[in-house]
Amino acid sequence: MVRLGTRESGDAGSKPAPDPLRHGDSGIETVDAVVVGSGFGGSVAALRLAEGGKSVVLMERGKAYPPGSFARTPSEMGRNFWDPDRGLYGLFDAWTFRGTEGLVSSGLGGGSLIYANVLLRKDPKWFVKESPVPGGGYENWPFSYEDLEPFYGDAEKMLQPVPYPYRDTPKTNAMEASAAALGLAITRPPIAVTFASGPGAEPRSNQPLPAAPYGSVHGDGTVRTTCLLCGECDIGCNVGAKNTLDHNYLSAAKRAGADLRTFHDVRGIRPLPGKGLRHGGYEVRYVVHDPQEPGALLRERFIRCRRLVLGAGTFGSNFLLLRNRASLPGLSETLGTRFSGNGDLLTLIMDAKTGEAGPPNGHGGTPGVRTLSGSRGPVITTAIRIPDTVDGGSGRGYYVEDAGYPAFINWLIETAQLGQVARRTARMAAQILKDRLFEGHHSNISADLAAALGDGRLSSSSVPLLGMGRDIPDGVMSLQDGRLAIDWTLSSSSSYFSRVQKTMEDIAGQLDGNFVDNPLWWAKRVITVHPIGGSPSGRNPAEGVCDEYGEVFGYPGLHVVDGAAMPGPVGANPSLTIAAFAERACRHILEADSREAATGAAVSAERGGIVPVQSPPVAGAAVVDQSETAPRALAPDATKGISGRKEKPAYAPGSRPVEQVRGLDPHGAGAGSTATSVSFTSVSFTEQMHGWFSPGLSDPEKGRNLGRDRGRRIMFELTITAKDIDAFVADPAHPAAAEGYVLADQFGGRLPVEKGWFNLFVEDKSADGAPSRRMLYRLWLRDPGGTPLTFTGYKLIHNGTGFDVWPDTTILYATILRGHVPPPEPAAAARKYDDGDDPAVVGAGILHIRPLDFARQLTTFRAVGPAPAAGLTAFGKLFLGELWQVYGRTVSKIPYPFRQRS
């Protein structure tokens, strides 16, 4: 079954598969395997697992792109980006990080929709072992070329790459001539483009292609033709000549029974109870984008599977794992490490010359101008290989390739020369004016128009160069305020990039052209289209997140099969290596399942002595709240973090709170109500606190110290509401409700409060017998994977040495427990303020109110009801009165600025 969104309809295919066998006792859809993403890892997994008899659901957040549907006009290009918060559901997904920019794609077929077609195998000797990485650690590939060799063949059989066949393409010939002159090794690499209508046929443009034996995922009427040599590979091939994954792996997967779902965006991952794969598995939480309602919050949906395969790309898969660490606490500490841009470097050769004047050159160009025609041919047609130290070179190895572009870029290059355009236009206008004023008998102005357009010298003599290779994989991926962040700089790879630049400069010199750096280079930044790493494969959890087959250590049935699993740069264009890695991983999965079926027992998931992670303890007092499978309302774009749309938490059926409007209402009523319907006055205020936090610790002081050292921040913003101020004042526990969110990157970013309790001042007995009070906080949260968490905290109000009212009322000692733990009985509330001894504690830290935040907090006090002024006064009296009970007896010792003068 397949559900595809197209450019015209935007149909997200949101209904679950109707097969009743896919719904378990819980009513939640259940399948053998869920594949996240449809790039070179996900597409392979969907096909091979479906061929192996598994029920497979593939989820792709983007839409399908049949031939002819890629954007071309300016209005289409302006919306051809991925940002569902702003109603954009296009092809390109652009990222910016420290030291690097990233460009990936969103659509059925993943990165194959915009990559430059090259399918090179990773060099055998570049599968390095124990290669030191600056800053500590090693780049170590736990699998070899020999391990992947048969699977390279399987991928090539599906993708059908061939060398570029034409012999009259200017940029190709120029690259080959330059390499020969410089003594560099150059080849025409295999590229996944169809140039001929059939085996043995001569290459010809725009020839119809026969249908594949497995049909097309886009429908039986899909028409594909041979390559037009238009240079549009990187913006989507509108004639279908490019062998993108939708035309092979995904079409075959659909024929094999895989359910392909577009506009399906996975948000959460949670292991299900049970040991091994037989009774466990994973719950996946996702949303379905609806282009007809752009920007709206999206209902959370659920599906369960025995195996979960992540193929969402390096950015997508790592973002998912980083957001779901609370549900996957046993993930290796190496998560986020070994990031690399695969050594990508983009530069330009401009204004190449032949070195001689005279008649136009052999390609019909301007005298003295070397015609390169960067827009003619596929994007990449040649590859120069510079060897690595491990195979006879003098540094880290790399490739330099020509990088073409669409023809409309030529117009941008020419019109960007504003001075020349203005002069040519002025000369033509002057000539026409002269003919009109002086009757110059010059009625044919064709030559004048041609002169005004110019000879296209610069665009015809320019071509980009793309370098890639073995840069240093020392980048670190993390969450910052709920957003994906990467800490990577040029410094450790500077010698590598200098060598790549030198080769490019030599090529430019050989062509008598000007070498032009990418403008980003001057800001010490690069742009990558080949992000690698973050969930590196390794021999054990100390070395990687997953094993040599992509199975995550400690989590049987959870697999990473895309570029995230690479333990270092591939060096060559990485697509084929990722596909081969996924082929090998799927073979391993199917063989393991066959052994299990044959023996009737689950195959041990212990690998190299690694025992599967057991379910972490849940707080003994935790309750099973009915909102566990109640859907949340999630933001269209999870990558925005705290700056994205506010999400709405899940509530148990029938327990959803009534919306209340805060504000001083002169009529004593909230929105949608009348004054006569309100019989009490409520008081509310908003508090924001910030601090440091660490998972795995139960002592707030230690959690704060370690969190500060490692940059692990936590904050919350809560609106505290005493629904009935009179009852609030009269109750010794002074209970109120809390709503808002907690922002903790170690637990997935911004977590809305599902239910919250607050006690303003609860009487407590201190060790020295002096009066003490505590402010108590208890918040029910849920991470993106659905794991329930309880945030508990207290402020200790106690008159110690010095003037300590400010620190006492602004410092919060916090812990987070696994499970939803209700507050203790009122009589025990003051005694049960510290959960540090509970084995279910998953982290601890300390938060504080910053002075500016406190000033803002004072402006947030609101009262709603029949007596708002009296309500605010009652709250103020209670607050100041309780502080007086604690600190008033020593008021004479308070220094002058804080003591009222007599």
PDB file of C-alpha atoms in Angstrom, residues 272-483:
ATOM      1  CA  LEU A 272       8.010  -1.274  24.858  1.00  0.00           C
ATOM      2  CA  PRO A 273       8.142  -3.531  27.931  1.00  0.00           C
ATOM      3  CA  GLY A 274       9.592  -6.979  27.364  1.00  0.00           C
ATOM      4  CA  LYS A 275      12.903  -8.735  26.896  1.00  0.00           C
ATOM      5  CA  GLY A 276      14.531  -9.029  23.499  1.00  0.00           C
ATOM      6  CA  LEU A 277      12.569  -8.639  20.297  1.00  0.00           C
ATOM      7  CA  ARG A 278       9.878 -11.259  20.788  1.00  0.00           C
ATOM      8  CA  HIS A 279       7.788  -9.417  23.373  1.00  0.00           C
ATOM      9  CA  GLY A 280       9.278  -5.930  23.219  1.00  0.00           C
ATOM     10  CA  GLY A 281       9.651  -3.644  20.280  1.00  0.00           C
ATOM     11  CA  TYR A 282       9.110   0.084  19.962  1.00  0.00           C
ATOM     12  CA  GLU A 283       6.358   2.641  20.017  1.00  0.00           C
ATOM     13  CA  VAL A 284       6.751   5.387  17.451  1.00  0.00           C
ATOM     14  CA  ARG A 285       4.974   8.729  17.769  1.00  0.00           C
ATOM     15  CA  TYR A 286       4.459  10.846  14.692  1.00  0.00           C
ATOM     16  CA  VAL A 287       2.394  13.584  13.107  1.00  0.00           C
ATOM     17  CA  VAL A 288       0.921  13.959   9.641  1.00  0.00           C
ATOM     18  CA  HIS A 289       1.437  17.294   7.901  1.00  0.00           C
ATOM     19  CA  ASP A 290      -1.550  18.798   6.154  1.00  0.00           C
ATOM     20  CA  PRO A 291      -0.601  21.460   3.600  1.00  0.00           C
ATOM     21  CA  GLN A 292      -4.246  22.544   3.543  1.00  0.00           C
ATOM     22  CA  GLU A 293      -3.864  23.789   7.144  1.00  0.00           C
ATOM     23  CA  PRO A 294      -0.354  25.243   7.254  1.00  0.00           C
ATOM     24  CA  GLY A 295       1.085  26.130  10.628  1.00  0.00           C
ATOM     25  CA  ALA A 296      -1.640  24.437  12.695  1.00  0.00           C
ATOM     26  CA  LEU A 297      -0.758  22.203  15.634  1.00  0.00           C
ATOM     27  CA  LEU A 298      -0.770  18.543  14.621  1.00  0.00           C
ATOM     28  CA  ARG A 299      -2.358  15.612  16.418  1.00  0.00           C
ATOM     29  CA  GLU A 300       0.089  13.036  17.706  1.00  0.00           C
ATOM     30  CA  ARG A 301      -0.342   9.498  16.335  1.00  0.00           C
ATOM     31  CA  PHE A 302       1.032   6.103  17.333  1.00  0.00           C
ATOM     32  CA  ILE A 303       2.368   2.970  15.697  1.00  0.00           C
ATOM     33  CA  ARG A 304       4.224   0.025  17.214  1.00  0.00           C
ATOM     34  CA  CYS A 305       6.811  -2.211  15.623  1.00  0.00           C
ATOM     35  CA  ARG A 306       9.162  -5.056  16.355  1.00  0.00           C
ATOM     36  CA  ARG A 307      12.027  -3.331  14.576  1.00  0.00           C
ATOM     37  CA  LEU A 308      12.593   0.379  14.143  1.00  0.00           C
ATOM     38  CA  VAL A 309      14.981   1.483  11.394  1.00  0.00           C
ATOM     39  CA  LEU A 310      16.249   5.056  11.379  1.00  0.00           C
ATOM     40  CA  GLY A 311      17.154   6.397   7.950  1.00  0.00           C
ATOM     41  CA  ALA A 312      16.194  10.047   8.347  1.00  0.00           C
ATOM     42  CA  GLY A 313      19.654  11.321   7.423  1.00  0.00           C
ATOM     43  CA  THR A 314      22.455  12.524   9.655  1.00  0.00           C
ATOM     44  CA  PHE A 315      20.533  15.560  10.876  1.00  0.00           C
ATOM     45  CA  GLY A 316      17.187  13.782  11.210  1.00  0.00           C
ATOM     46  CA  SER A 317      18.272  10.523  12.863  1.00  0.00           C
ATOM     47  CA  ASN A 318      20.555  12.232  15.376  1.00  0.00           C
ATOM     48  CA  PHE A 319      17.888  14.789  16.212  1.00  0.00           C
ATOM     49  CA  LEU A 320      15.443  11.959  16.939  1.00  0.00           C
ATOM     50  CA  LEU A 321      17.875  10.113  19.198  1.00  0.00           C
ATOM     51  CA  LEU A 322      18.975  13.262  21.020  1.00  0.00           C
ATOM     52  CA  ARG A 323      15.354  14.268  21.679  1.00  0.00           C
ATOM     53  CA  ASN A 324      14.422  10.829  23.007  1.00  0.00           C
ATOM     54  CA  ARG A 325      17.271  10.179  25.427  1.00  0.00           C
ATOM     55  CA  ALA A 326      14.861  10.123  28.371  1.00  0.00           C
ATOM     56  CA  SER A 327      13.066   7.192  26.730  1.00  0.00           C
ATOM     57  CA  LEU A 328      16.388   5.636  25.671  1.00  0.00           C
ATOM     58  CA  PRO A 329      18.581   6.285  28.732  1.00  0.00           C
ATOM     59  CA  GLY A 330      21.000   3.510  27.825  1.00  0.00           C
ATOM     60  CA  LEU A 331      22.227   5.215  24.651  1.00  0.00           C
ATOM     61  CA  SER A 332      25.991   5.424  24.396  1.00  0.00           C
ATOM     62  CA  GLU A 333      27.741   8.555  25.577  1.00  0.00           C
ATOM     63  CA  THR A 334      29.185   8.788  22.066  1.00  0.00           C
ATOM     64  CA  LEU A 335      25.803   9.972  20.726  1.00  0.00           C
ATOM     65  CA  GLY A 336      26.426  13.191  18.826  1.00  0.00           C
ATOM     66  CA  THR A 337      30.151  12.626  18.287  1.00  0.00           C
ATOM     67  CA  ARG A 338      32.257  12.042  15.170  1.00  0.00           C
ATOM     68  CA  PHE A 339      30.333  14.551  13.074  1.00  0.00           C
ATOM     69  CA  SER A 340      31.943  15.401   9.754  1.00  0.00           C
ATOM     70  CA  GLY A 341      30.964  17.309   6.630  1.00  0.00           C
ATOM     71  CA  ASN A 342      32.799  14.657   4.573  1.00  0.00           C
ATOM     72  CA  GLY A 343      35.367  17.313   3.731  1.00  0.00           C
ATOM     73  CA  ASP A 344      32.996  19.222   1.429  1.00  0.00           C
ATOM     74  CA  LEU A 345      34.423  22.393  -0.103  1.00  0.00           C
ATOM     75  CA  LEU A 346      32.819  24.386  -2.921  1.00  0.00           C
ATOM     76  CA  THR A 347      34.873  26.870  -4.996  1.00  0.00           C
ATOM     77  CA  LEU A 348      34.741  28.451  -8.463  1.00  0.00           C
ATOM     78  CA  ILE A 349      36.887  28.812 -11.556  1.00  0.00           C
ATOM     79  CA  MET A 350      35.878  31.989 -13.380  1.00  0.00           C
ATOM     80  CA  ASP A 351      36.927  33.704 -16.592  1.00  0.00           C
ATOM     81  CA  ALA A 352      39.034  30.839 -17.937  1.00  0.00           C
ATOM     82  CA  LYS A 353      41.066  31.714 -21.048  1.00  0.00           C
ATOM     83  CA  THR A 354      42.652  29.855 -23.903  1.00  0.00           C
ATOM     84  CA  GLY A 355      45.849  31.864 -23.681  1.00  0.00           C
ATOM     85  CA  GLU A 356      45.601  32.963 -27.324  1.00  0.00           C
ATOM     86  CA  ALA A 357      43.543  35.459 -29.278  1.00  0.00           C
ATOM     87  CA  GLY A 358      42.125  34.910 -32.702  1.00  0.00           C
ATOM     88  CA  PRO A 359      39.000  33.278 -34.045  1.00  0.00           C
ATOM     89  CA  PRO A 360      36.410  31.763 -31.727  1.00  0.00           C
ATOM     90  CA  ASN A 361      37.477  28.504 -30.122  1.00  0.00           C
ATOM     91  CA  GLY A 362      36.224  25.133 -31.196  1.00  0.00           C
ATOM     92  CA  HIS A 363      33.075  25.413 -29.120  1.00  0.00           C
ATOM     93  CA  GLY A 364      31.795  28.560 -30.754  1.00  0.00           C
ATOM     94  CA  GLY A 365      32.891  30.842 -27.953  1.00  0.00           C
ATOM     95  CA  THR A 366      34.489  34.277 -27.775  1.00  0.00           C
ATOM     96  CA  PRO A 367      38.118  34.661 -28.963  1.00  0.00           C
ATOM     97  CA  GLY A 368      40.547  34.055 -26.110  1.00  0.00           C
ATOM     98  CA  VAL A 369      37.804  32.683 -23.862  1.00  0.00           C
ATOM     99  CA  ARG A 370      38.000  29.072 -22.771  1.00  0.00           C
ATOM    100  CA  THR A 371      34.491  27.673 -22.982  1.00  0.00           C
ATOM    101  CA  LEU A 372      33.659  25.539 -19.950  1.00  0.00           C
ATOM    102  CA  SER A 373      29.845  25.665 -20.091  1.00  0.00           C
ATOM    103  CA  GLY A 374      29.198  24.702 -16.482  1.00  0.00           C
ATOM    104  CA  SER A 375      25.500  24.263 -17.247  1.00  0.00           C
ATOM    105  CA  ARG A 376      26.099  21.631 -19.938  1.00  0.00           C
ATOM    106  CA  GLY A 377      25.912  17.970 -18.872  1.00  0.00           C
ATOM    107  CA  PRO A 378      25.080  16.383 -15.533  1.00  0.00           C
ATOM    108  CA  VAL A 379      26.330  18.203 -12.445  1.00  0.00           C
ATOM    109  CA  ILE A 380      29.410  15.965 -11.991  1.00  0.00           C
ATOM    110  CA  THR A 381      31.168  14.172 -14.829  1.00  0.00           C
ATOM    111  CA  THR A 382      34.763  13.743 -13.577  1.00  0.00           C
ATOM    112  CA  ALA A 383      36.607  13.002 -10.340  1.00  0.00           C
ATOM    113  CA  ILE A 384      40.262  13.665  -9.553  1.00  0.00           C
ATOM    114  CA  ARG A 385      41.551  11.479  -6.717  1.00  0.00           C
ATOM    115  CA  ILE A 386      44.354  12.599  -4.419  1.00  0.00           C
ATOM    116  CA  PRO A 387      45.699   9.648  -2.391  1.00  0.00           C
ATOM    117  CA  ASP A 388      45.752   9.467   1.387  1.00  0.00           C
ATOM    118  CA  THR A 389      48.818   8.799   3.519  1.00  0.00           C
ATOM    119  CA  VAL A 390      47.556   5.248   3.983  1.00  0.00           C
ATOM    120  CA  ASP A 391      47.791   4.606   0.232  1.00  0.00           C
ATOM    121  CA  GLY A 392      50.890   6.524  -0.735  1.00  0.00           C
ATOM    122  CA  GLY A 393      49.866  10.160  -0.380  1.00  0.00           C
ATOM    123  CA  SER A 394      51.166  12.888   1.881  1.00  0.00           C
ATOM    124  CA  GLY A 395      48.059  13.774   3.865  1.00  0.00           C
ATOM    125  CA  ARG A 396      44.393  12.979   4.214  1.00  0.00           C
ATOM    126  CA  GLY A 397      42.952  11.880   0.868  1.00  0.00           C
ATOM    127  CA  TYR A 398      40.272  13.693  -1.120  1.00  0.00           C
ATOM    128  CA  TYR A 399      38.489  14.065  -4.446  1.00  0.00           C
ATOM    129  CA  VAL A 400      38.006  17.128  -6.648  1.00  0.00           C
ATOM    130  CA  GLU A 401      35.068  17.055  -9.050  1.00  0.00           C
ATOM    131  CA  ASP A 402      33.530  19.436 -11.562  1.00  0.00           C
ATOM    132  CA  ALA A 403      30.196  20.746 -10.282  1.00  0.00           C
ATOM    133  CA  GLY A 404      27.761  21.980 -12.905  1.00  0.00           C
ATOM    134  CA  TYR A 405      24.628  24.030 -12.417  1.00  0.00           C
ATOM    135  CA  PRO A 406      21.264  24.793 -14.086  1.00  0.00           C
ATOM    136  CA  ALA A 407      21.255  27.098 -17.112  1.00  0.00           C
ATOM    137  CA  PHE A 408      19.377  29.907 -15.350  1.00  0.00           C
ATOM    138  CA  ILE A 409      22.458  30.453 -13.169  1.00  0.00           C
ATOM    139  CA  ASN A 410      24.204  31.755 -16.305  1.00  0.00           C
ATOM    140  CA  TRP A 411      21.759  34.651 -16.419  1.00  0.00           C
ATOM    141  CA  LEU A 412      22.397  35.420 -12.765  1.00  0.00           C
ATOM    142  CA  ILE A 413      26.154  35.463 -13.395  1.00  0.00           C
ATOM    143  CA  GLU A 414      25.828  37.846 -16.330  1.00  0.00           C
ATOM    144  CA  THR A 415      23.273  40.216 -14.802  1.00  0.00           C
ATOM    145  CA  ALA A 416      25.320  40.383 -11.610  1.00  0.00           C
ATOM    146  CA  GLN A 417      27.893  42.426 -13.565  1.00  0.00           C
ATOM    147  CA  LEU A 418      25.821  45.558 -13.145  1.00  0.00           C
ATOM    148  CA  GLY A 419      28.360  47.987 -14.548  1.00  0.00           C
ATOM    149  CA  GLN A 420      28.771  46.141 -17.833  1.00  0.00           C
ATOM    150  CA  VAL A 421      25.036  45.582 -18.181  1.00  0.00           C
ATOM    151  CA  ALA A 422      24.376  49.277 -17.654  1.00  0.00           C
ATOM    152  CA  ARG A 423      26.998  50.321 -20.218  1.00  0.00           C
ATOM    153  CA  ARG A 424      25.718  47.916 -22.872  1.00  0.00           C
ATOM    154  CA  THR A 425      22.131  48.980 -22.292  1.00  0.00           C
ATOM    155  CA  ALA A 426      23.067  52.660 -22.471  1.00  0.00           C
ATOM    156  CA  ARG A 427      24.893  52.152 -25.787  1.00  0.00           C
ATOM    157  CA  MET A 428      21.864  50.423 -27.297  1.00  0.00           C
ATOM    158  CA  ALA A 429      19.497  53.123 -26.042  1.00  0.00           C
ATOM    159  CA  ALA A 430      21.785  55.823 -27.407  1.00  0.00           C
ATOM    160  CA  GLN A 431      21.878  54.151 -30.820  1.00  0.00           C
ATOM    161  CA  ILE A 432      18.086  53.867 -30.976  1.00  0.00           C
ATOM    162  CA  LEU A 433      17.675  57.478 -29.867  1.00  0.00           C
ATOM    163  CA  LYS A 434      20.182  58.621 -32.479  1.00  0.00           C
ATOM    164  CA  ASP A 435      18.264  56.748 -35.215  1.00  0.00           C
ATOM    165  CA  ARG A 436      15.000  58.352 -34.119  1.00  0.00           C
ATOM    166  CA  LEU A 437      16.326  61.899 -33.839  1.00  0.00           C
ATOM    167  CA  PHE A 438      18.438  61.962 -36.953  1.00  0.00           C
ATOM    168  CA  GLU A 439      16.567  59.469 -39.146  1.00  0.00           C
ATOM    169  CA  GLY A 440      19.585  57.218 -39.341  1.00  0.00           C
ATOM    170  CA  HIS A 441      18.049  54.685 -41.743  1.00  0.00           C
ATOM    171  CA  HIS A 442      18.830  51.969 -39.213  1.00  0.00           C
ATOM    172  CA  SER A 443      15.634  49.955 -38.955  1.00  0.00           C
ATOM    173  CA  ASN A 444      17.201  46.589 -38.107  1.00  0.00           C
ATOM    174  CA  ILE A 445      18.423  46.628 -34.484  1.00  0.00           C
ATOM    175  CA  SER A 446      19.237  42.926 -34.075  1.00  0.00           C
ATOM    176  CA  ALA A 447      22.947  43.575 -33.676  1.00  0.00           C
ATOM    177  CA  ASP A 448      22.212  46.289 -31.108  1.00  0.00           C
ATOM    178  CA  LEU A 449      20.113  43.895 -29.049  1.00  0.00           C
ATOM    179  CA  ALA A 450      22.803  41.238 -29.280  1.00  0.00           C
ATOM    180  CA  ALA A 451      25.388  43.739 -28.078  1.00  0.00           C
ATOM    181  CA  ALA A 452      23.140  44.734 -25.192  1.00  0.00           C
ATOM    182  CA  LEU A 453      22.825  41.112 -24.057  1.00  0.00           C
ATOM    183  CA  GLY A 454      26.603  40.691 -24.233  1.00  0.00           C
ATOM    184  CA  ASP A 455      28.734  37.741 -25.267  1.00  0.00           C
ATOM    185  CA  GLY A 456      28.221  35.745 -22.045  1.00  0.00           C
ATOM    186  CA  ARG A 457      31.967  35.581 -21.576  1.00  0.00           C
ATOM    187  CA  LEU A 458      31.998  35.135 -17.812  1.00  0.00           C
ATOM    188  CA  SER A 459      29.247  32.517 -17.556  1.00  0.00           C
ATOM    189  CA  SER A 460      30.592  30.472 -20.467  1.00  0.00           C
ATOM    190  CA  SER A 461      34.096  30.411 -18.976  1.00  0.00           C
ATOM    191  CA  SER A 462      33.189  29.467 -15.412  1.00  0.00           C
ATOM    192  CA  VAL A 463      32.632  26.205 -13.579  1.00  0.00           C
ATOM    193  CA  PRO A 464      32.353  25.300  -9.883  1.00  0.00           C
ATOM    194  CA  LEU A 465      34.619  22.732  -8.259  1.00  0.00           C
ATOM    195  CA  LEU A 466      33.525  20.429  -5.451  1.00  0.00           C
ATOM    196  CA  GLY A 467      36.026  18.862  -3.090  1.00  0.00           C
ATOM    197  CA  MET A 468      35.355  16.141  -0.552  1.00  0.00           C
ATOM    198  CA  GLY A 469      37.458  13.750   1.456  1.00  0.00           C
ATOM    199  CA  ARG A 470      38.784  12.697   4.839  1.00  0.00           C
ATOM    200  CA  ASP A 471      38.419  15.771   7.008  1.00  0.00           C
ATOM    201  CA  ILE A 472      38.675  15.406  10.797  1.00  0.00           C
ATOM    202  CA  PRO A 473      35.478  13.931  12.301  1.00  0.00           C
ATOM    203  CA  ASP A 474      35.597  15.911  15.542  1.00  0.00           C
ATOM    204  CA  GLY A 475      32.257  17.736  15.392  1.00  0.00           C
ATOM    205  CA  VAL A 476      29.775  17.286  18.229  1.00  0.00           C
ATOM    206  CA  MET A 477      26.006  17.314  17.778  1.00  0.00           C
ATOM    207  CA  SER A 478      23.697  18.249  20.654  1.00  0.00           C
ATOM    208  CA  LEU A 479      20.475  20.007  21.531  1.00  0.00           C
ATOM    209  CA  GLN A 480      20.491  23.656  22.533  1.00  0.00           C
ATOM    210  CA  ASP A 481      17.144  25.046  23.669  1.00  0.00           C
ATOM    211  CA  GLY A 482      15.523  22.120  21.908  1.00  0.00           C
ATOM    212  CA  ARG A 483      17.222  22.849  18.567  1.00  0.00           C
TER     213      ARG A 483
END
